Coordinates of C-alpha atoms in Angstrom, one line a residue:
M268 CA -10.8 28.3 24.4
I269 CA -9.4 27.0 21.1
S270 CA -6.8 24.2 21.3
N271 CA -3.3 25.1 20.4
T272 CA -2.4 21.4 19.8
S273 CA -0.1 21.0 16.8
S274 CA 0.7 18.0 14.8
P275 CA 3.9 16.0 15.6
R276 CA 7.0 16.2 13.5
Y277 CA 6.2 12.9 12.0
F278 CA 3.5 10.2 12.3
F279 CA 5.5 7.2 13.2
S280 CA 2.4 5.1 13.9
L281 CA 1.3 5.5 10.3
D282 CA 4.7 4.2 9.1
A283 CA 4.3 1.3 11.5
I284 CA 0.9 0.3 10.2
R285 CA 2.3 0.5 6.7
G286 CA 4.8 -2.1 7.7
L287 CA 2.1 -4.4 9.0
A288 CA 0.1 -3.9 5.8
A289 CA 3.1 -4.9 3.8
L290 CA 3.4 -8.2 5.8
I291 CA -0.3 -8.9 5.0
V292 CA 0.3 -8.4 1.3
V293 CA 3.2 -10.9 1.4
L294 CA 0.9 -13.5 3.1
C295 CA -1.8 -13.0 0.6
H296 CA 0.7 -13.6 -2.3
W297 CA 1.6 -16.9 -0.9
Q298 CA -1.3 -18.3 -2.9
F299 CA 0.8 -17.9 -6.0
Y300 CA 2.7 -21.1 -5.2
F301 CA -0.5 -23.0 -5.7
Y302 CA -1.7 -21.6 -9.0
T303 CA -1.8 -24.0 -12.0
D304 CA 1.6 -23.6 -13.6
Q305 CA 2.2 -20.8 -11.1
T306 CA 0.0 -18.7 -13.5
L307 CA -3.7 -19.3 -13.1
Q308 CA -5.9 -19.6 -10.0
T309 CA -8.2 -22.5 -10.8
K310 CA -9.5 -23.2 -7.3
P311 CA -11.0 -21.0 -4.6
L312 CA -8.6 -20.0 -1.8
E313 CA -10.1 -22.3 0.7
E314 CA -9.2 -25.3 -1.5
L315 CA -5.6 -24.4 -2.0
G316 CA -4.3 -25.6 1.3
L317 CA -2.8 -22.3 2.3
P318 CA -0.8 -22.3 5.6
L319 CA -3.1 -21.7 8.6
F320 CA -5.9 -20.7 6.3
P321 CA -8.7 -21.2 8.9
Y322 CA -7.0 -18.7 11.2
L323 CA -5.6 -16.3 8.7
S324 CA -8.3 -16.3 6.0
I325 CA -9.2 -12.7 6.6
F326 CA -5.8 -11.7 5.5
Y327 CA -5.6 -14.1 2.5
N328 CA -9.0 -12.9 1.3
H329 CA -8.8 -9.2 1.9
A330 CA -5.2 -8.0 1.3
F331 CA -6.7 -5.7 -1.3
Y332 CA -7.4 -3.4 1.6
A333 CA -3.7 -3.4 2.7
V334 CA -2.6 -2.0 -0.7
D335 CA -5.5 0.5 -0.6
L336 CA -4.1 1.6 2.8
F337 CA -0.7 2.4 1.2
F338 CA -2.4 5.0 -1.0
L339 CA -4.6 6.3 1.8
L340 CA -1.5 6.8 4.0
S341 CA 0.4 8.5 1.2
G342 CA -2.4 10.9 0.6
F343 CA -2.6 11.8 4.3
I344 CA 1.1 12.3 4.7
F345 CA 1.6 14.3 1.5
F346 CA -1.2 16.7 2.2
W347 CA 0.1 17.2 5.7
F348 CA 3.8 17.6 4.8
Y349 CA 4.0 18.9 1.2
S350 CA 0.9 20.6 0.0
D351 CA 1.4 24.1 1.6
K352 CA 5.2 24.0 0.9
I353 CA 4.5 23.4 -2.8
A354 CA 1.7 26.0 -2.9
D355 CA 4.0 28.8 -1.4
G356 CA 7.0 27.8 -3.4
R357 CA 9.2 26.4 -0.6
T358 CA 9.3 23.0 -2.4
P359 CA 9.8 23.5 -6.2
F360 CA 9.1 20.7 -8.6
G361 CA 12.7 19.7 -9.1
N362 CA 13.2 19.2 -5.3
F363 CA 9.9 17.4 -5.0
I364 CA 10.4 14.9 -7.8
C365 CA 14.1 14.4 -6.8
Y366 CA 13.0 13.4 -3.3
R367 CA 10.3 11.1 -4.6
L368 CA 12.3 9.4 -7.3
T369 CA 15.3 8.8 -5.0
R370 CA 12.9 7.2 -2.5
L371 CA 11.2 5.0 -5.1
Y372 CA 13.7 4.1 -7.7
P373 CA 16.7 2.3 -6.1
V374 CA 14.8 -0.7 -4.8
H375 CA 12.5 -0.7 -7.8
F376 CA 15.5 -0.8 -10.1
I377 CA 17.4 -3.7 -8.4
T378 CA 14.2 -5.8 -8.1
L379 CA 13.5 -5.2 -11.8
L380 CA 17.0 -6.4 -12.7
S381 CA 16.8 -9.4 -10.4
L382 CA 13.6 -10.6 -12.0
I383 CA 15.1 -10.6 -15.4
M384 CA 17.5 -13.3 -14.2
L385 CA 15.0 -15.1 -12.0
Q386 CA 12.2 -15.3 -14.6
Y387 CA 14.8 -16.5 -17.1
I388 CA 15.8 -19.4 -14.8
M389 CA 12.1 -20.1 -14.0
V390 CA 11.3 -20.4 -17.7
S391 CA 14.4 -22.6 -18.3
M392 CA 13.4 -25.0 -15.5
N393 CA 9.6 -25.0 -15.8
G394 CA 8.7 -23.7 -19.3
H395 CA 6.8 -20.7 -17.9
T396 CA 7.2 -17.6 -15.8
F397 CA 6.2 -17.3 -12.1
I398 CA 2.8 -15.5 -12.2
I399 CA 3.8 -12.4 -14.1
Q400 CA 3.5 -12.2 -17.8
N401 CA 4.8 -9.7 -20.4
N402 CA 8.4 -9.9 -19.3
D403 CA 9.6 -8.4 -22.6
A404 CA 11.7 -5.5 -23.8
Y405 CA 8.7 -3.2 -24.2
H406 CA 7.5 -3.8 -20.7
F407 CA 11.0 -3.6 -19.3
L408 CA 11.2 -0.1 -20.7
L409 CA 7.9 0.8 -19.1
N410 CA 9.1 -0.6 -15.8
L411 CA 12.4 1.2 -16.2
L412 CA 10.5 4.5 -16.6
V413 CA 8.1 3.6 -13.8
I414 CA 5.1 4.1 -16.1
H415 CA 4.2 0.4 -16.3
S416 CA 0.8 0.9 -14.7
W417 CA -0.2 4.1 -16.6
G418 CA -2.2 2.3 -19.2
F419 CA 0.7 1.8 -21.7
E420 CA 1.0 -1.9 -21.0
R421 CA -0.3 -4.2 -23.8
T422 CA -2.6 -6.1 -21.4
P423 CA -4.2 -4.2 -18.5
A424 CA -2.8 -5.3 -15.1
L425 CA -0.1 -7.5 -16.8
N426 CA 2.7 -5.0 -16.5
G427 CA 5.7 -7.4 -16.4
F428 CA 8.5 -8.3 -14.0
N429 CA 7.9 -7.3 -10.4
G430 CA 4.1 -7.5 -10.2
P431 CA 3.6 -5.7 -6.9
S432 CA 5.5 -2.6 -8.3
W433 CA 2.3 -1.6 -10.1
S434 CA 1.4 0.4 -7.0
V435 CA 4.8 2.2 -7.2
S436 CA 4.0 3.2 -10.8
V437 CA 0.6 4.5 -9.8
E438 CA 2.0 6.3 -6.8
L439 CA 4.4 8.2 -9.1
L440 CA 1.4 9.3 -11.2
L441 CA -0.4 10.4 -8.1
Y442 CA 2.6 12.5 -7.0
L443 CA 2.5 14.4 -10.3
L444 CA -1.2 15.0 -10.0
F445 CA -0.8 16.0 -6.3
F446 CA 2.0 18.4 -7.2
L447 CA -0.1 20.1 -9.9
I448 CA -3.1 20.6 -7.6
S449 CA -0.9 22.0 -4.8
W450 CA 1.1 24.2 -7.2
K451 CA -2.2 25.6 -8.5
K452 CA -3.1 26.3 -4.8
L453 CA -6.2 24.0 -5.2
H454 CA -5.1 21.6 -2.4
R455 CA -7.5 23.2 0.1
N456 CA -10.5 23.0 -2.1
K457 CA -12.4 20.2 -0.4
G458 CA -15.1 20.1 -3.1
L459 CA -12.4 19.5 -5.8
L460 CA -10.8 16.8 -3.7
L461 CA -14.1 15.1 -3.2
A462 CA -14.8 15.3 -6.9
I463 CA -11.4 13.7 -7.6
V464 CA -12.3 10.9 -5.1
V465 CA -15.6 10.3 -7.0
A466 CA -13.7 10.4 -10.3
G467 CA -11.3 7.8 -9.0
A468 CA -14.2 5.5 -8.2
V469 CA -15.4 5.9 -11.8
I470 CA -12.0 5.4 -13.3
Q471 CA -11.5 2.2 -11.2
H472 CA -14.4 0.6 -13.2
F473 CA -12.3 1.0 -16.4
Y474 CA -8.7 0.8 -15.1
S475 CA -8.7 -0.5 -11.5
M476 CA -5.1 0.3 -10.6
I477 CA -5.2 4.0 -11.4
G478 CA -8.7 4.4 -10.1
Q479 CA -7.9 2.7 -6.8
G480 CA -4.9 4.9 -6.3
I481 CA -6.7 8.2 -7.1
Y482 CA -9.7 7.3 -4.9
S483 CA -7.6 6.3 -1.8
F484 CA -4.8 8.9 -2.2
F485 CA -7.2 11.9 -2.3
L486 CA -9.5 10.4 0.3
G487 CA -6.3 10.3 2.5
G488 CA -5.9 14.0 1.8
L489 CA -9.5 14.7 2.9
T490 CA -8.8 12.6 6.0
Y491 CA -5.9 14.8 6.8
Y492 CA -8.1 17.9 6.6
V493 CA -10.6 16.2 9.0
Y494 CA -7.6 15.6 11.4
A495 CA -6.4 19.2 11.0
W496 CA -9.9 20.5 11.9
L497 CA -10.3 18.2 14.9
I498 CA -7.0 19.1 16.6
E499 CA -8.0 22.8 16.4
Q500 CA -11.2 22.1 18.4
K501 CA -11.6 22.3 22.2
N502 CA -10.3 19.4 24.2
P503 CA -8.7 17.3 21.4
R504 CA -7.9 14.6 24.0
R505 CA -11.7 14.0 24.4
I506 CA -12.1 14.0 20.7
T507 CA -9.4 11.5 20.3
T508 CA -11.1 9.2 22.8
I509 CA -14.4 9.5 20.9
V510 CA -12.7 8.7 17.6
T511 CA -10.8 5.8 19.1
I512 CA -14.0 4.3 20.6
T513 CA -15.6 4.7 17.2
A514 CA -12.7 3.0 15.5
V515 CA -12.7 0.1 17.9
A516 CA -16.5 -0.3 17.5
L517 CA -16.2 -0.4 13.7
W518 CA -13.4 -3.0 13.9
M519 CA -15.5 -5.1 16.2
I520 CA -18.3 -5.0 13.6
V521 CA -15.8 -5.9 10.9
L522 CA -14.4 -8.9 12.7
T523 CA -17.7 -10.3 14.0
E524 CA -19.2 -9.9 10.5
Y525 CA -16.4 -11.8 9.0
A526 CA -16.9 -14.6 11.5
F527 CA -20.7 -14.8 11.5
S528 CA -21.8 -13.0 8.3
Y529 CA -24.9 -11.6 10.0
I530 CA -24.9 -8.3 8.1
R531 CA -24.4 -10.2 4.8
D532 CA -27.2 -12.6 5.5
F533 CA -29.6 -9.7 6.5
S534 CA -28.5 -7.7 3.5
L535 CA -29.2 -10.5 1.0
I536 CA -32.7 -11.1 2.6
L537 CA -33.4 -7.3 2.3
M538 CA -32.3 -7.1 -1.3
K539 CA -34.6 -10.0 -2.2
K540 CA -37.5 -7.9 -1.0
V541 CA -36.2 -4.5 -2.4
L542 CA -34.9 -6.0 -5.7
P543 CA -37.1 -9.1 -6.3
G544 CA -36.1 -9.6 -9.9
K545 CA -32.4 -10.0 -9.3
D546 CA -30.5 -13.3 -8.8
V547 CA -28.2 -14.3 -5.9
A548 CA -25.1 -13.4 -7.9
F549 CA -26.3 -9.8 -8.4
D550 CA -27.3 -9.5 -4.8
T551 CA -23.9 -10.8 -3.6
A552 CA -22.0 -8.6 -6.0
L553 CA -23.9 -5.6 -4.7
Y554 CA -23.3 -6.5 -1.1
N555 CA -19.6 -7.0 -1.8
L556 CA -19.3 -3.6 -3.5
S557 CA -21.1 -1.9 -0.6
R558 CA -18.9 -3.7 2.0
N559 CA -15.7 -2.8 0.1
T560 CA -16.8 0.8 -0.3
F561 CA -17.7 1.1 3.4
F562 CA -14.4 -0.3 4.5
R563 CA -12.3 1.9 2.1
T564 CA -14.3 5.0 2.8
I565 CA -15.0 4.7 6.5
I566 CA -13.1 2.0 8.3
S567 CA -9.6 2.8 6.9
P568 CA -9.8 6.6 7.2
V569 CA -11.2 6.4 10.8
T570 CA -8.3 4.0 11.7
I571 CA -5.7 6.5 10.3
L572 CA -7.5 9.3 12.0
T573 CA -7.4 7.5 15.3
L574 CA -3.6 6.8 15.0
A575 CA -2.8 10.4 14.0
L576 CA -4.9 11.9 16.8
S577 CA -3.5 9.6 19.4
E578 CA 0.1 10.4 18.3
T579 CA -0.8 14.1 18.4
T580 CA -2.3 14.2 21.8
K581 CA -0.4 11.4 23.6
G582 CA 3.0 11.5 22.0
S583 CA 4.9 9.5 19.3
L584 CA 5.0 5.8 19.0
K585 CA 7.9 4.4 21.1
V586 CA 8.0 0.8 19.9
K587 CA 11.3 0.6 18.1
W588 CA 10.7 -2.7 16.2
A589 CA 7.5 -1.2 14.7
L590 CA 9.4 1.9 13.6
V591 CA 12.1 -0.1 12.0
L592 CA 9.5 -2.3 10.2
G593 CA 7.7 0.8 9.0
N594 CA 10.9 2.3 7.7
A595 CA 11.7 -0.9 5.8
S596 CA 8.1 -1.5 4.5
Y597 CA 8.8 -0.2 1.0
A598 CA 11.8 -2.5 0.6
L599 CA 9.8 -5.4 2.1
Y600 CA 6.9 -4.8 -0.3
L601 CA 9.2 -4.8 -3.4
L602 CA 11.6 -7.5 -2.3
H603 CA 9.1 -10.1 -1.4
F604 CA 8.1 -11.1 -5.0
P605 CA 11.6 -11.8 -6.3
L606 CA 12.3 -13.6 -3.1
M607 CA 9.3 -15.8 -3.7
V608 CA 10.5 -16.6 -7.2
L609 CA 13.9 -17.4 -5.8
L610 CA 12.4 -19.7 -3.1
F611 CA 10.4 -21.6 -5.8
I612 CA 13.4 -22.1 -8.0
A613 CA 15.5 -23.2 -4.9
V614 CA 12.9 -25.8 -3.9
D615 CA 12.8 -27.3 -7.4
A616 CA 16.6 -27.2 -7.8
L617 CA 17.1 -29.0 -4.5
G618 CA 14.5 -31.6 -5.3
I619 CA 12.3 -30.7 -2.4
S620 CA 8.6 -31.4 -2.8
R621 CA 6.4 -28.4 -3.5
E622 CA 4.2 -29.6 -0.7
V623 CA 6.6 -27.7 1.5
F624 CA 4.7 -24.5 0.6
H625 CA 1.7 -25.8 2.6
S626 CA 3.7 -25.7 5.8
P627 CA 3.5 -22.7 8.2
L628 CA 7.1 -23.3 9.0
T629 CA 8.0 -22.4 5.4
V630 CA 6.1 -19.1 5.7
L631 CA 7.9 -18.4 9.0
L632 CA 11.2 -19.1 7.3
F633 CA 10.3 -16.8 4.4
Y634 CA 9.5 -14.0 6.8
S635 CA 12.6 -14.6 8.8
V636 CA 14.7 -14.0 5.7
L637 CA 12.5 -11.2 4.1
I638 CA 12.3 -8.9 7.2
P639 CA 16.0 -8.7 8.0
L640 CA 16.8 -8.4 4.3
S641 CA 14.4 -5.6 3.9
I642 CA 15.8 -3.8 7.0
L643 CA 19.3 -4.1 5.7
T644 CA 18.3 -3.0 2.3
H645 CA 16.6 0.1 3.7
Y646 CA 19.4 1.2 6.0
Y647 CA 22.5 0.2 3.9
F648 CA 21.2 0.5 0.4
E649 CA 18.2 2.9 0.1
L650 CA 19.3 5.6 2.6
P651 CA 23.0 5.8 1.4
L652 CA 21.8 6.1 -2.3
Q653 CA 19.2 8.7 -1.4
E654 CA 21.8 10.8 0.3
M655 CA 24.3 10.5 -2.5
F656 CA 21.8 11.3 -5.3
R657 CA 20.2 14.2 -3.4
K658 CA 23.6 15.8 -2.7
R659 CA 24.5 15.6 -6.4
L660 CA 21.2 16.6 -7.8
L661 CA 20.0 19.3 -5.5
K662 CA 21.9 22.6 -5.3
K663 CA 19.9 23.7 -2.3
P664 CA 18.3 20.6 -0.5
V665 CA 14.9 21.1 1.0
P666 CA 14.0 18.7 3.9
G667 CA 11.9 15.8 2.9
L668 CA 9.9 13.5 5.1
V669 CA 11.6 12.3 8.2
T670 CA 12.3 8.8 9.4
V671 CA 14.2 7.2 12.2
V672 CA 17.6 5.6 11.9
N673 CA 19.3 4.4 15.1
N674 CA 17.1 6.8 17.1
Q675 CA 18.2 9.7 14.9
I676 CA 15.9 11.7 12.7
T677 CA 16.8 11.7 9.0
T678 CA 15.0 12.9 5.9
T679 CA 13.6 10.6 3.2

């Protein structure tokens, strides 16, 4: 008997994990307060005095994976929701790009404008900007067009203004590539998708931001096809249990390795025997590359697969706060950097010692402002503007992705 299990209307658990990932990125960026002239990192993280570092070091050190998860989640969702609709003409390019731009642009635009003022104040008070360089007219234009991480910036990775928005720029580029592949009806060609993933790994060596996005987005697409195949098999509940146990086991290995470094120690000993002519720096770099690749290619996809299968076989996530946080995750991600600059300016203006940034209470206060602000921005700024622009720009609206507002399903 073949299972007739179908995917849910939306994967709310994936949105929830996106919200948690955004919070991790915010925590990681707290280190900016301790850079020399808020520009250069001159000490290792463990010497900066970051709040609760002994307990939260895994997040401070590895938030890279959280950003990577954004791309992976987008790939999974877009191949699930959009690829067939684009291929058979139900979602034309005009509708697709309208939905994506009205989703991305409003918060990007207001944070871009806010940072013009905030960085001006920062320079006036301290003689330098807060972390981000290249806040000039040229890079403002790139940011305005959301192409500031497409390789046009004068200095790679220094794209001006709202630093975290680099991923928004790359995401837009990925949307265009995804649409082209789906429009050409190549979205089910697994060999092609695998080749694109490999190409992303190569590109990452030369331009890390675009390469990272390509690698993870299309790996997310392949993860979706694994999910789609698994739910068509016999007894998907049993398969879900097996995948869940695998994910838990993998995460146990990750956490125990981080605490005790037994795999790292064994790997370095092994590499000394296999590659005797190499120094410790080479062996360590090779281990780090292998670890990062394994996490990005196995751990993250299996985690997403577990959540998607669980939601398919056991029902949608019912934790309201997690759903709200997931919905507001995009606003949270983009708002946190200007809010960080504002907090730094306020601390100096009020004559408060910068030692306050070492306090866990300051982090808690920051989150207590950021999270409600992000939720309010999503529901009372993003969604109304999306609805207004889509009504004006689309003659015949096509449903976009769904989200939850006050327990009601709306499109995004």
